[in-house]
Coordinates of C-alpha atoms and ligand atoms in Angstrom, one line a residue:
M1 CA -38.1 -30.3 -64.4
G2 CA -41.1 -31.0 -66.2
A3 CA -40.3 -30.0 -69.6
L4 CA -37.0 -32.6 -69.3
A5 CA -37.1 -35.5 -71.4
L6 CA -36.8 -38.5 -68.4
P7 CA -35.8 -42.1 -69.9
S8 CA -39.7 -44.8 -70.5
W9 CA -37.8 -47.3 -67.7
W10 CA -37.7 -43.9 -65.5
T11 CA -41.5 -43.0 -66.1
A12 CA -42.5 -46.3 -66.3
A13 CA -40.9 -47.0 -62.1
V14 CA -42.5 -49.9 -60.5
A15 CA -46.3 -49.8 -60.5
T16 CA -46.5 -52.7 -58.4
P17 CA -48.5 -53.0 -56.0
R18 CA -47.3 -52.5 -51.8
K19 CA -50.6 -54.4 -50.4
A20 CA -48.9 -55.8 -46.4
L21 CA -48.5 -59.7 -46.0
A22 CA -52.1 -59.3 -43.5
A23 CA -51.6 -62.3 -40.5
G24 CA -52.1 -65.8 -41.0
D25 CA -52.0 -64.8 -44.9
H26 CA -50.7 -68.5 -46.6
V27 CA -49.0 -67.5 -50.2
P28 CA -47.7 -69.7 -52.9
A29 CA -43.8 -67.8 -52.5
L30 CA -42.1 -65.8 -49.9
V31 CA -38.9 -64.0 -51.6
I32 CA -37.3 -62.9 -48.2
G33 CA -35.5 -58.8 -49.1
S34 CA -35.5 -57.3 -52.9
G35 CA -31.8 -57.0 -54.3
Y36 CA -30.9 -59.1 -56.3
G37 CA -31.5 -62.7 -55.9
G38 CA -34.9 -61.7 -54.7
A39 CA -35.9 -59.3 -57.5
V40 CA -34.5 -62.6 -60.8
A41 CA -36.5 -65.3 -58.7
A42 CA -39.5 -63.3 -57.9
L43 CA -39.4 -61.7 -62.1
R44 CA -39.1 -65.5 -62.6
L45 CA -41.9 -67.2 -60.6
T46 CA -44.2 -64.9 -61.8
Q47 CA -42.9 -65.5 -64.8
A48 CA -44.0 -69.0 -64.2
G49 CA -47.3 -68.4 -63.2
I50 CA -46.5 -68.5 -59.7
A51 CA -48.0 -65.9 -57.2
T52 CA -45.4 -63.7 -55.2
H53 CA -44.1 -61.9 -52.6
I54 CA -41.9 -59.9 -51.1
V55 CA -41.1 -59.3 -48.0
E56 CA -38.8 -56.1 -47.3
M57 CA -36.9 -54.4 -44.8
G58 CA -36.4 -51.5 -45.8
Q59 CA -38.9 -48.8 -47.4
S60 CA -40.6 -48.4 -51.0
W61 CA -38.8 -45.3 -52.5
T62 CA -40.8 -43.8 -54.4
T63 CA -42.7 -41.0 -52.6
P64 CA -40.2 -37.4 -52.8
G65 CA -39.5 -35.3 -49.4
S66 CA -40.3 -32.0 -48.1
D67 CA -37.2 -31.5 -51.2
G68 CA -38.8 -32.8 -53.8
K69 CA -36.8 -35.3 -54.0
I70 CA -37.0 -39.3 -52.7
F71 CA -32.8 -39.4 -51.8
C72 CA -30.6 -37.0 -50.7
D73 CA -27.4 -36.4 -52.3
M74 CA -23.8 -37.2 -50.6
L75 CA -23.0 -33.7 -49.6
N76 CA -26.0 -33.0 -47.5
P77 CA -27.0 -36.6 -46.0
D78 CA -30.3 -36.0 -43.4
G79 CA -32.7 -39.1 -42.4
R80 CA -33.3 -40.8 -46.1
S81 CA -29.5 -41.5 -45.9
Y82 CA -29.1 -43.8 -43.4
W83 CA -31.1 -47.4 -42.4
L84 CA -31.5 -45.1 -38.3
R85 CA -28.6 -44.0 -37.0
T86 CA -28.5 -40.4 -36.0
K87 CA -25.4 -39.5 -37.1
T88 CA -23.9 -41.0 -40.8
D89 CA -21.6 -43.3 -41.3
Q90 CA -19.5 -42.4 -43.8
P91 CA -16.8 -44.6 -45.9
L92 CA -14.9 -41.3 -45.9
G93 CA -15.1 -40.2 -42.6
Y94 CA -12.6 -38.0 -42.6
F95 CA -11.1 -35.6 -44.3
L96 CA -8.2 -32.9 -43.6
G97 CA -8.4 -35.7 -40.4
I98 CA -10.9 -33.9 -39.8
P99 CA -14.7 -36.4 -39.0
V100 CA -17.1 -35.1 -41.5
N101 CA -20.1 -37.5 -39.9
K102 CA -23.1 -35.4 -39.2
T103 CA -25.6 -35.9 -36.8
I104 CA -29.6 -37.1 -38.3
P105 CA -33.4 -37.6 -37.8
K106 CA -33.1 -41.4 -37.1
Y107 CA -34.6 -42.8 -39.8
A108 CA -35.2 -45.8 -42.0
G109 CA -33.6 -44.3 -44.6
V110 CA -31.6 -46.1 -47.7
L111 CA -28.4 -47.4 -46.3
D112 CA -27.2 -49.0 -43.8
S113 CA -23.8 -49.2 -41.6
E114 CA -24.0 -53.3 -40.0
S115 CA -20.7 -53.2 -37.3
F116 CA -20.1 -56.1 -36.7
A117 CA -16.6 -56.9 -34.5
A118 CA -14.1 -56.0 -37.1
T119 CA -16.0 -54.9 -39.5
R120 CA -19.0 -52.5 -40.9
I121 CA -20.9 -53.7 -43.8
Y122 CA -22.3 -51.3 -46.3
Q123 CA -26.2 -52.4 -47.3
G124 CA -28.4 -50.9 -49.0
R125 CA -32.3 -50.4 -47.3
G126 CA -35.6 -50.9 -49.5
V127 CA -37.7 -51.8 -52.8
G128 CA -33.8 -53.1 -54.6
G129 CA -31.4 -53.7 -51.5
G130 CA -28.3 -53.1 -53.1
S131 CA -29.5 -51.2 -56.6
L132 CA -30.4 -48.0 -54.5
V133 CA -27.2 -47.3 -53.1
N134 CA -24.3 -48.9 -55.2
G135 CA -22.5 -47.0 -58.5
G136 CA -24.0 -49.3 -61.0
M137 CA -20.4 -50.5 -61.9
A138 CA -21.6 -54.0 -64.4
V139 CA -19.3 -56.4 -64.6
T140 CA -18.8 -59.7 -65.8
P141 CA -15.9 -61.8 -63.8
K142 CA -12.9 -63.4 -65.3
R143 CA -14.1 -66.3 -66.9
A144 CA -10.6 -68.7 -65.0
Y145 CA -11.1 -67.0 -61.8
F146 CA -15.5 -67.2 -61.9
E147 CA -14.6 -71.0 -62.8
E148 CA -11.9 -71.2 -59.9
V149 CA -14.3 -69.8 -57.5
L150 CA -17.7 -71.8 -58.9
P151 CA -15.9 -75.0 -60.2
S152 CA -19.2 -76.8 -59.6
V153 CA -21.6 -74.4 -61.9
N154 CA -21.5 -74.7 -65.2
S155 CA -19.6 -72.3 -66.8
D156 CA -20.0 -72.6 -70.6
E157 CA -23.4 -72.7 -68.9
M158 CA -23.0 -68.4 -67.8
Y159 CA -21.1 -67.4 -70.1
T160 CA -23.2 -68.1 -73.3
T161 CA -26.4 -67.8 -71.2
Y162 CA -26.7 -66.4 -67.9
F163 CA -24.7 -63.9 -68.2
P164 CA -26.4 -62.8 -71.0
R165 CA -29.8 -62.5 -69.3
A166 CA -28.1 -61.3 -66.2
N167 CA -26.2 -58.1 -68.9
A168 CA -30.4 -57.8 -70.1
G169 CA -32.4 -57.4 -67.4
L170 CA -30.2 -55.6 -65.2
G171 CA -29.9 -52.8 -68.8
V172 CA -25.9 -52.5 -68.3
N173 CA -24.7 -50.1 -70.9
T174 CA -21.4 -48.5 -71.9
I175 CA -20.4 -45.2 -71.6
D176 CA -19.1 -43.4 -74.9
Q177 CA -15.5 -43.2 -75.1
A178 CA -15.0 -40.2 -77.1
W179 CA -17.5 -38.2 -75.0
F180 CA -15.5 -39.9 -72.1
E181 CA -12.9 -38.4 -72.9
T182 CA -13.5 -34.6 -72.9
T183 CA -16.3 -34.7 -70.7
D184 CA -15.4 -32.3 -67.5
C185 CA -17.1 -35.5 -65.2
Y186 CA -14.5 -38.5 -65.9
Q187 CA -11.4 -35.5 -66.1
Y188 CA -10.9 -37.8 -62.6
T189 CA -10.9 -40.4 -64.5
R190 CA -8.6 -39.4 -67.2
V191 CA -5.9 -38.3 -64.9
S192 CA -6.2 -42.0 -63.0
R193 CA -5.7 -43.4 -65.9
M194 CA -2.8 -41.9 -67.4
R195 CA -0.7 -42.2 -64.1
A196 CA -1.3 -46.2 -64.1
N197 CA -0.4 -46.4 -67.8
N198 CA 2.4 -44.5 -66.6
A199 CA 3.3 -46.5 -64.6
G200 CA 2.7 -50.2 -66.4
Y201 CA -0.5 -51.5 -65.4
A202 CA -3.8 -51.2 -68.4
T203 CA -7.1 -50.1 -67.3
T204 CA -10.2 -50.9 -68.9
F205 CA -13.1 -49.4 -69.2
L206 CA -16.4 -50.8 -66.5
P207 CA -20.2 -51.5 -68.0
N208 CA -22.8 -49.6 -66.0
V209 CA -26.8 -50.1 -65.1
Y210 CA -26.7 -45.8 -65.0
D211 CA -28.2 -44.9 -68.3
F212 CA -24.8 -42.9 -69.3
D213 CA -27.0 -41.5 -72.7
Y214 CA -29.2 -39.8 -69.4
M215 CA -25.5 -38.6 -68.0
K216 CA -24.3 -36.9 -71.1
R217 CA -27.7 -34.6 -70.9
E218 CA -26.7 -33.9 -67.5
A219 CA -22.9 -32.4 -68.5
A220 CA -25.2 -31.1 -71.5
N221 CA -28.4 -29.1 -68.5
Q222 CA -30.9 -30.8 -70.2
A223 CA -31.3 -33.1 -68.0
V224 CA -32.0 -33.1 -63.7
R225 CA -28.2 -34.2 -61.8
S226 CA -28.5 -37.4 -60.4
A227 CA -24.8 -38.7 -61.0
L228 CA -22.9 -35.1 -61.9
A229 CA -25.7 -33.8 -58.1
S230 CA -22.8 -36.0 -56.0
E231 CA -25.5 -38.9 -55.8
V232 CA -25.5 -42.5 -55.7
I233 CA -24.5 -44.3 -52.0
Y234 CA -28.0 -42.0 -50.8
G235 CA -29.9 -43.0 -53.4
N236 CA -30.1 -41.7 -56.9
N237 CA -33.0 -40.1 -58.2
Y238 CA -32.5 -39.8 -61.6
G239 CA -30.6 -42.2 -64.3
K240 CA -30.3 -45.2 -62.7
R241 CA -31.2 -48.8 -63.8
S242 CA -31.9 -50.1 -59.8
L243 CA -34.4 -52.9 -59.3
D244 CA -37.6 -51.6 -59.2
K245 CA -36.9 -50.1 -62.4
T246 CA -36.0 -53.5 -64.3
Y247 CA -36.5 -56.8 -62.5
L248 CA -38.8 -55.6 -59.7
A249 CA -41.0 -53.6 -62.5
A250 CA -41.5 -56.8 -65.7
A251 CA -42.2 -58.7 -61.8
A252 CA -45.0 -56.2 -60.5
A253 CA -46.1 -56.0 -64.8
T254 CA -47.1 -59.7 -64.5
G255 CA -49.7 -58.5 -61.7
R256 CA -48.7 -61.9 -60.3
L257 CA -46.1 -59.7 -57.3
T258 CA -46.7 -57.7 -53.8
I259 CA -44.1 -56.0 -52.2
T260 CA -44.3 -56.0 -48.7
T261 CA -42.6 -52.3 -47.2
L262 CA -40.9 -51.9 -43.4
H263 CA -41.3 -55.7 -42.7
T264 CA -38.9 -57.7 -41.1
V265 CA -38.4 -61.2 -41.4
T266 CA -37.3 -63.0 -38.3
S267 CA -38.0 -66.7 -38.1
V268 CA -39.0 -69.2 -40.3
S269 CA -40.3 -72.4 -39.9
P270 CA -41.4 -76.0 -41.0
A271 CA -44.7 -75.4 -40.4
T272 CA -47.9 -78.4 -39.4
G273 CA -49.2 -79.2 -42.3
G274 CA -45.9 -78.3 -45.1
G275 CA -45.0 -75.5 -46.4
Y276 CA -43.5 -72.9 -44.0
T277 CA -44.1 -70.6 -41.3
V278 CA -42.7 -67.1 -41.5
A279 CA -42.6 -64.1 -39.3
M280 CA -42.4 -60.9 -39.2
N281 CA -42.5 -57.8 -37.4
Q282 CA -43.6 -54.8 -39.4
L283 CA -41.5 -50.9 -38.4
D284 CA -42.7 -47.4 -38.6
T285 CA -39.7 -45.2 -40.1
S286 CA -38.3 -44.6 -37.1
G287 CA -37.8 -48.2 -36.7
N288 CA -40.2 -49.4 -34.2
T289 CA -42.1 -52.5 -34.4
V290 CA -45.7 -51.6 -34.7
A291 CA -46.7 -55.6 -35.4
T292 CA -45.9 -59.1 -35.7
K293 CA -47.0 -61.2 -38.2
T294 CA -46.6 -64.5 -38.9
V295 CA -48.2 -66.1 -42.0
T296 CA -47.5 -69.3 -44.0
A297 CA -45.4 -70.4 -47.6
D298 CA -45.4 -73.8 -49.5
R299 CA -42.2 -72.3 -50.6
V300 CA -39.2 -69.7 -48.6
F301 CA -36.9 -67.9 -51.5
F302 CA -34.0 -66.4 -49.5
A303 CA -32.9 -63.2 -50.4
A304 CA -31.5 -60.9 -47.8
G305 CA -27.8 -60.3 -49.3
S306 CA -25.3 -62.5 -47.8
V307 CA -25.4 -61.0 -44.4
G308 CA -29.2 -60.7 -43.7
T309 CA -29.2 -64.3 -44.6
S310 CA -26.4 -66.1 -43.2
K311 CA -27.9 -63.7 -40.3
L312 CA -31.2 -65.6 -40.7
L313 CA -30.7 -69.4 -41.0
V314 CA -27.5 -69.0 -38.4
S315 CA -30.4 -68.1 -35.7
M316 CA -32.5 -70.3 -36.9
K317 CA -30.0 -73.4 -36.7
A318 CA -28.7 -72.8 -33.0
Q319 CA -32.6 -71.8 -32.0
G320 CA -33.8 -74.9 -33.2
K321 CA -36.1 -73.6 -35.7
L322 CA -34.7 -75.2 -38.5
P323 CA -31.9 -77.6 -36.2
N324 CA -30.9 -80.0 -39.6
L325 CA -29.1 -76.6 -41.1
P326 CA -25.8 -77.9 -42.3
A327 CA -22.3 -76.8 -40.7
A328 CA -21.8 -74.7 -43.8
V329 CA -24.2 -72.9 -42.9
G330 CA -22.7 -69.8 -41.7
Q331 CA -19.5 -70.7 -43.5
G332 CA -17.5 -68.9 -46.5
W333 CA -18.2 -65.1 -45.5
G334 CA -15.1 -62.7 -47.3
N335 CA -15.5 -59.3 -48.3
N336 CA -14.4 -59.7 -51.6
G337 CA -11.0 -58.4 -51.0
N338 CA -12.3 -55.2 -50.6
V339 CA -9.8 -52.1 -49.5
M340 CA -9.9 -48.4 -50.5
V341 CA -6.4 -45.8 -50.8
A342 CA -6.0 -42.1 -52.2
R343 CA -3.3 -40.8 -53.5
A344 CA -2.5 -36.9 -53.4
G345 CA -2.0 -36.2 -56.7
L346 CA -1.1 -33.1 -58.3
D347 CA -3.3 -33.5 -61.1
L348 CA -6.3 -31.2 -61.5
T349 CA -9.2 -34.4 -61.2
G350 CA -12.2 -31.9 -61.4
S351 CA -15.1 -29.6 -59.6
L352 CA -17.6 -32.0 -61.0
E353 CA -17.5 -35.4 -60.9
S354 CA -20.0 -38.2 -62.2
G355 CA -20.6 -40.6 -58.9
M356 CA -20.1 -43.3 -61.3
P357 CA -17.6 -45.2 -62.1
S358 CA -16.3 -45.8 -65.4
M359 CA -13.3 -47.4 -65.0
G360 CA -10.7 -49.9 -63.9
I361 CA -7.0 -50.7 -63.0
D362 CA -6.9 -54.4 -63.9
N363 CA -3.7 -56.3 -61.8
W364 CA -6.3 -59.6 -61.8
S365 CA -2.8 -61.7 -63.9
D366 CA 0.1 -60.0 -61.1
P367 CA 1.4 -63.6 -59.6
N368 CA 2.5 -61.9 -56.7
G369 CA -1.5 -60.1 -55.7
P370 CA -3.8 -59.6 -58.0
V371 CA -5.3 -56.1 -58.0
F372 CA -8.6 -54.9 -59.5
A373 CA -9.0 -52.0 -58.9
E374 CA -11.9 -49.1 -59.4
I375 CA -11.1 -45.5 -60.0
A376 CA -13.5 -44.2 -57.5
P377 CA -15.7 -40.8 -57.2
F378 CA -14.8 -37.9 -54.9
P379 CA -17.6 -36.2 -56.0
A380 CA -17.3 -32.6 -53.2
G381 CA -18.6 -30.3 -55.9
I382 CA -14.9 -28.4 -55.4
E383 CA -11.8 -29.3 -56.9
T384 CA -9.3 -31.8 -54.0
W385 CA -7.4 -32.7 -56.6
I386 CA -7.6 -36.4 -54.6
N387 CA -7.4 -39.9 -56.7
L388 CA -9.6 -42.3 -55.0
Y389 CA -9.6 -45.8 -55.5
L390 CA -11.3 -49.1 -54.2
A391 CA -9.1 -51.8 -55.0
I392 CA -10.1 -56.2 -55.0
T393 CA -8.3 -58.3 -54.1
K394 CA -7.2 -61.8 -53.5
N395 CA -7.7 -62.5 -50.0
P396 CA -7.2 -65.9 -48.9
N397 CA -9.2 -64.9 -45.4
R398 CA -13.0 -65.7 -44.6
A399 CA -14.9 -65.6 -41.5
A400 CA -17.8 -67.2 -40.1
F401 CA -21.7 -66.0 -38.8
T402 CA -21.9 -67.6 -35.5
F403 CA -25.4 -67.3 -32.9
N404 CA -24.6 -65.4 -30.0
S405 CA -26.4 -66.9 -27.8
S406 CA -26.1 -64.2 -24.8
T407 CA -26.8 -61.7 -26.7
G408 CA -29.2 -63.7 -28.6
K409 CA -27.2 -61.7 -31.7
V410 CA -25.5 -63.1 -35.3
D411 CA -21.4 -62.0 -35.0
L412 CA -18.9 -62.4 -37.6
S413 CA -15.5 -63.9 -36.8
W414 CA -14.2 -61.8 -39.4
Q415 CA -10.6 -59.4 -37.5
A416 CA -8.8 -56.2 -38.1
S417 CA -6.4 -58.6 -39.3
Y418 CA -7.6 -60.9 -41.7
T419 CA -7.1 -57.2 -44.5
Q420 CA -3.6 -57.6 -44.8
P421 CA -3.1 -59.7 -47.9
S422 CA -5.8 -57.1 -49.5
I423 CA -3.6 -54.5 -48.2
D424 CA 0.1 -56.1 -48.9
A425 CA -1.2 -56.5 -53.3
A426 CA -2.7 -53.4 -53.3
K427 CA -0.1 -51.3 -52.2
R428 CA 2.6 -53.1 -54.4
V429 CA 0.6 -51.4 -57.3
F430 CA 0.2 -48.2 -56.0
D431 CA 3.2 -47.5 -54.9
A432 CA 4.2 -47.9 -58.0
I433 CA 2.5 -45.3 -58.5
N434 CA 3.3 -43.1 -56.6
K435 CA 6.4 -43.3 -57.5
K436 CA 7.0 -42.8 -60.6
A437 CA 4.2 -39.6 -60.3
G438 CA 6.0 -38.2 -57.8
T439 CA 2.6 -38.3 -55.4
I440 CA 2.3 -40.2 -51.9
Y441 CA -1.5 -41.6 -50.1
R442 CA -3.8 -39.2 -49.7
T443 CA -3.4 -40.2 -44.7
D444 CA -6.0 -38.5 -44.4
L445 CA -9.4 -39.7 -44.8
F446 CA -9.3 -42.8 -43.6
G447 CA -8.6 -41.1 -40.2
V448 CA -6.1 -40.0 -38.9
Y449 CA -2.5 -41.5 -40.3
K450 CA -4.5 -42.7 -41.8
T451 CA -3.4 -45.2 -45.0
W452 CA -6.1 -47.8 -46.4
G453 CA -10.2 -47.9 -45.8
D454 CA -9.8 -51.3 -44.7
D455 CA -12.7 -51.4 -42.0
F456 CA -15.9 -51.6 -43.8
V457 CA -17.1 -53.4 -46.6
Y458 CA -18.8 -52.6 -49.5
H459 CA -18.7 -56.1 -51.7
P460 CA -20.1 -58.6 -48.2
L461 CA -20.0 -61.9 -49.8
G462 CA -20.9 -65.5 -49.0
G463 CA -22.4 -67.0 -45.5
C464 CA -24.2 -69.7 -47.4
V465 CA -22.3 -71.2 -49.9
L466 CA -23.4 -72.9 -53.4
G467 CA -22.8 -76.6 -52.9
K468 CA -21.6 -76.4 -49.3
A469 CA -24.2 -74.7 -47.3
T470 CA -26.9 -75.5 -50.2
D471 CA -27.2 -77.7 -53.9
N472 CA -25.5 -76.5 -56.2
Y473 CA -28.9 -74.8 -57.4
G474 CA -29.4 -72.5 -53.7
R475 CA -31.6 -75.5 -52.7
V476 CA -31.3 -76.3 -48.6
P477 CA -31.0 -79.7 -47.7
G478 CA -33.6 -81.6 -46.0
Y479 CA -35.6 -79.0 -46.6
S480 CA -37.7 -79.1 -49.6
G481 CA -39.0 -75.3 -50.3
L482 CA -36.2 -73.6 -48.8
Y483 CA -34.1 -71.2 -51.6
V484 CA -31.3 -69.5 -51.1
V485 CA -30.9 -66.8 -54.5
D486 CA -28.5 -64.1 -53.4
G487 CA -25.0 -63.1 -52.6
S488 CA -24.4 -65.4 -49.9
L489 CA -24.5 -68.0 -52.1
V490 CA -20.8 -66.8 -54.2
P491 CA -18.2 -68.1 -52.1
G492 CA -16.4 -64.5 -50.6
S493 CA -14.7 -64.0 -53.6
I494 CA -15.1 -63.1 -57.5
G495 CA -12.7 -61.1 -58.5
V496 CA -14.9 -58.4 -59.7
N497 CA -17.7 -55.7 -58.5
P498 CA -20.5 -58.3 -58.0
F499 CA -23.6 -58.1 -58.1
V500 CA -23.5 -59.1 -62.2
T501 CA -22.8 -62.9 -60.7
I502 CA -25.7 -62.7 -58.0
T503 CA -28.6 -61.5 -61.1
A504 CA -26.8 -64.2 -63.5
L505 CA -26.2 -67.0 -60.4
A506 CA -29.8 -66.5 -59.7
E507 CA -31.0 -66.5 -63.4
R508 CA -29.2 -70.0 -63.9
N509 CA -30.4 -71.8 -60.6
M510 CA -34.1 -70.6 -61.4
A511 CA -34.2 -71.5 -64.2
K512 CA -33.9 -74.6 -63.1
I513 CA -35.5 -75.0 -59.7
I514 CA -38.7 -73.6 -61.8
S515 CA -38.0 -76.4 -64.8
T516 CA -38.0 -79.4 -61.6
D517 CA -39.1 -78.4 -58.9
L518 CA -42.1 -76.0 -59.2
A519 CA -43.0 -77.9 -62.9
Ligands
FAE601 P1 -29.3 -57.2 -50.9 O1 -28.7 -55.7 -52.5 O2 -28.4 -56.6 -50.1 O3 -30.1 -57.5 -50.9 C1 -30.4 -58.4 -49.9 C2 -31.8 -57.4 -49.7 O4 -32.7 -57.8 -48.6 C3 -32.2 -55.9 -49.1 O5 -32.8 -55.0 -50.1 C4 -32.7 -55.3 -47.4 O6 -32.9 -54.4 -46.7 C5 -33.0 -56.9 -47.7 N1 -33.5 -57.5 -46.3 C6 -32.3 -58.1 -45.7 N2 -32.6 -58.9 -44.5 C7 -33.7 -58.6 -44.4 C8 -35.0 -59.7 -43.4 N3 -34.7 -60.2 -42.5 N4 -36.9 -59.0 -43.7 C9 -36.4 -59.0 -45.1 N5 -35.9 -58.2 -46.0 C10 -34.2 -58.6 -45.4 O7 -28.3 -58.6 -51.7 N6 -21.8 -54.5 -56.4 C11 -21.4 -53.6 -57.7 O8 -21.7 -55.6 -59.3 N7 -21.1 -52.5 -58.1 C12 -21.6 -51.7 -57.6 O9 -21.6 -50.8 -58.8 C13 -21.4 -51.4 -56.8 N8 -21.7 -50.9 -55.2 C14 -22.0 -51.0 -54.8 C15 -21.1 -49.4 -54.1 C16 -22.0 -49.4 -52.1 C17 -22.1 -48.6 -51.4 C18 -22.3 -50.7 -52.1 C19 -23.2 -51.1 -50.3 C20 -22.4 -52.0 -52.4 C21 -22.5 -52.9 -53.6 N9 -22.1 -53.1 -54.8 C22 -22.1 -53.5 -55.9 C23 -23.0 -54.6 -54.5 C24 -23.5 -54.8 -54.2 O10 -24.3 -54.6 -54.6 C25 -24.1 -56.2 -53.3 O11 -22.9 -57.3 -53.5 C26 -25.6 -56.5 -54.1 O12 -26.2 -55.6 -53.6 C27 -25.5 -57.8 -53.4 O13 -27.1 -58.2 -53.9 P2 -28.5 -59.3 -52.8 O14 -29.5 -60.0 -53.7 O15 -27.1 -60.1 -52.2

């Protein structure tokens, strides 16, 4: 392995100091969470000369396990796969109608499947947040839809400055299309493209943060396999430019960043004498609380993700710790219209499937129901004839987070029926593709005779919507020094995979906050 060349950004993998905050510490800037919003905030704050402390509930994924690897693959999940579960909870939990989830040791793994009444929400846990587990698709939204969703944001600025800045910071790259046409590992994508095009649907290549040159070397057996070794949702050991190797590594290089891992923020409230008191639980890798700590921070940046930030703010309001939060806190949550579906094709999809998607079916302009469907891998290591898709649709339904005083937890009002508009839109597209191809839906992957993967979400968005729960830059009204910088700002839908938007919006908001509030 040592003889194989690894790209420089990999070897640079975060020499980030991970010094735990001590009880009673006072810090200038505290960032809750280390996903996209948190990583942008950390980089721009540290570059502005401000000592910044990230508190992250997950682990720092830098130490190999007994097998020499940091992450496990999708075919052999162990404790590293899931956040504090004793059984895996795979998005596709069945094969031939038979449950495929496995017993695993309870451990602070990298992927969380967080259950609410009518949906489960997948999220990354660890330094890098969702970037550790996602498919790397780095898609800039269609401008007209961005303007429809976030009308208060100057789209000229976004498309000339902040989307390019985000793409550069994330290390987005595009596939060599000649290689795509010949490599075995995208056979599954080529056949899905052919069937979509035959039915009259356009397809488009998708940029990614996975290093496609590295993937080429994997295919040529010149580099250790990761995307080509069934590694995706439980982490990639190689090849992926996750945030710990991009934004967070750059923030660490300033010498002004510390990251406190395995600490969950439980409360934020105004401190006597100014700033905020931030309480947190320190966890061990089995999820037990081993210490509780309180620190003070002059400024707090909420970057715990759509779910994490919404849960914290809704709880703080209900418990009287931040009583003056706007009524819009907790509102406007959506699932980006996510629904999964699979076709039982007649086409060989290949036994080697890259875990990183590279193409989407673009039917967004359809007035009867926009659909943008990523051609998703099913990297089982054997020929499956499965054509899998994650459809992003324009679903108007929204839900709210509310504090439940009897359980002390936060509920989400999403109902199963809310997903129906997404199914209706996706069904129109895939019925047409099936009809033209003479194929049928697979009904054995999401349950027994269940066609639609409609009870889980990869793209939680909203809950603390820009311009409603915050001002137009993520500042929390009434609480000077509190900011929201993550996917909770995006009102439930963005029409494409969301992390480029979350990153670009954080870049925009941090530029404003640093130049006006911190100058
Ligand atoms: P996120 O990345 O979730 O970061 C929040 C961080 O805060 C996490 O590290 C948490 O552990 C941490 N945290 C939460 N609560 C607390 C607390 N109380 N105290 C301390 N830390 C806390 O938020 N998007 C794309 O654009 N392209 C894709 O290909 C794609 N594929 C995906 C595949 C999967 C399996 C999943 C789960 C998601 C995928 N996404 C994809 C969605 C994307 O990863 C997600 O929108 C972003 O990660 C959200 O970024 P945030 O900064 O909002």
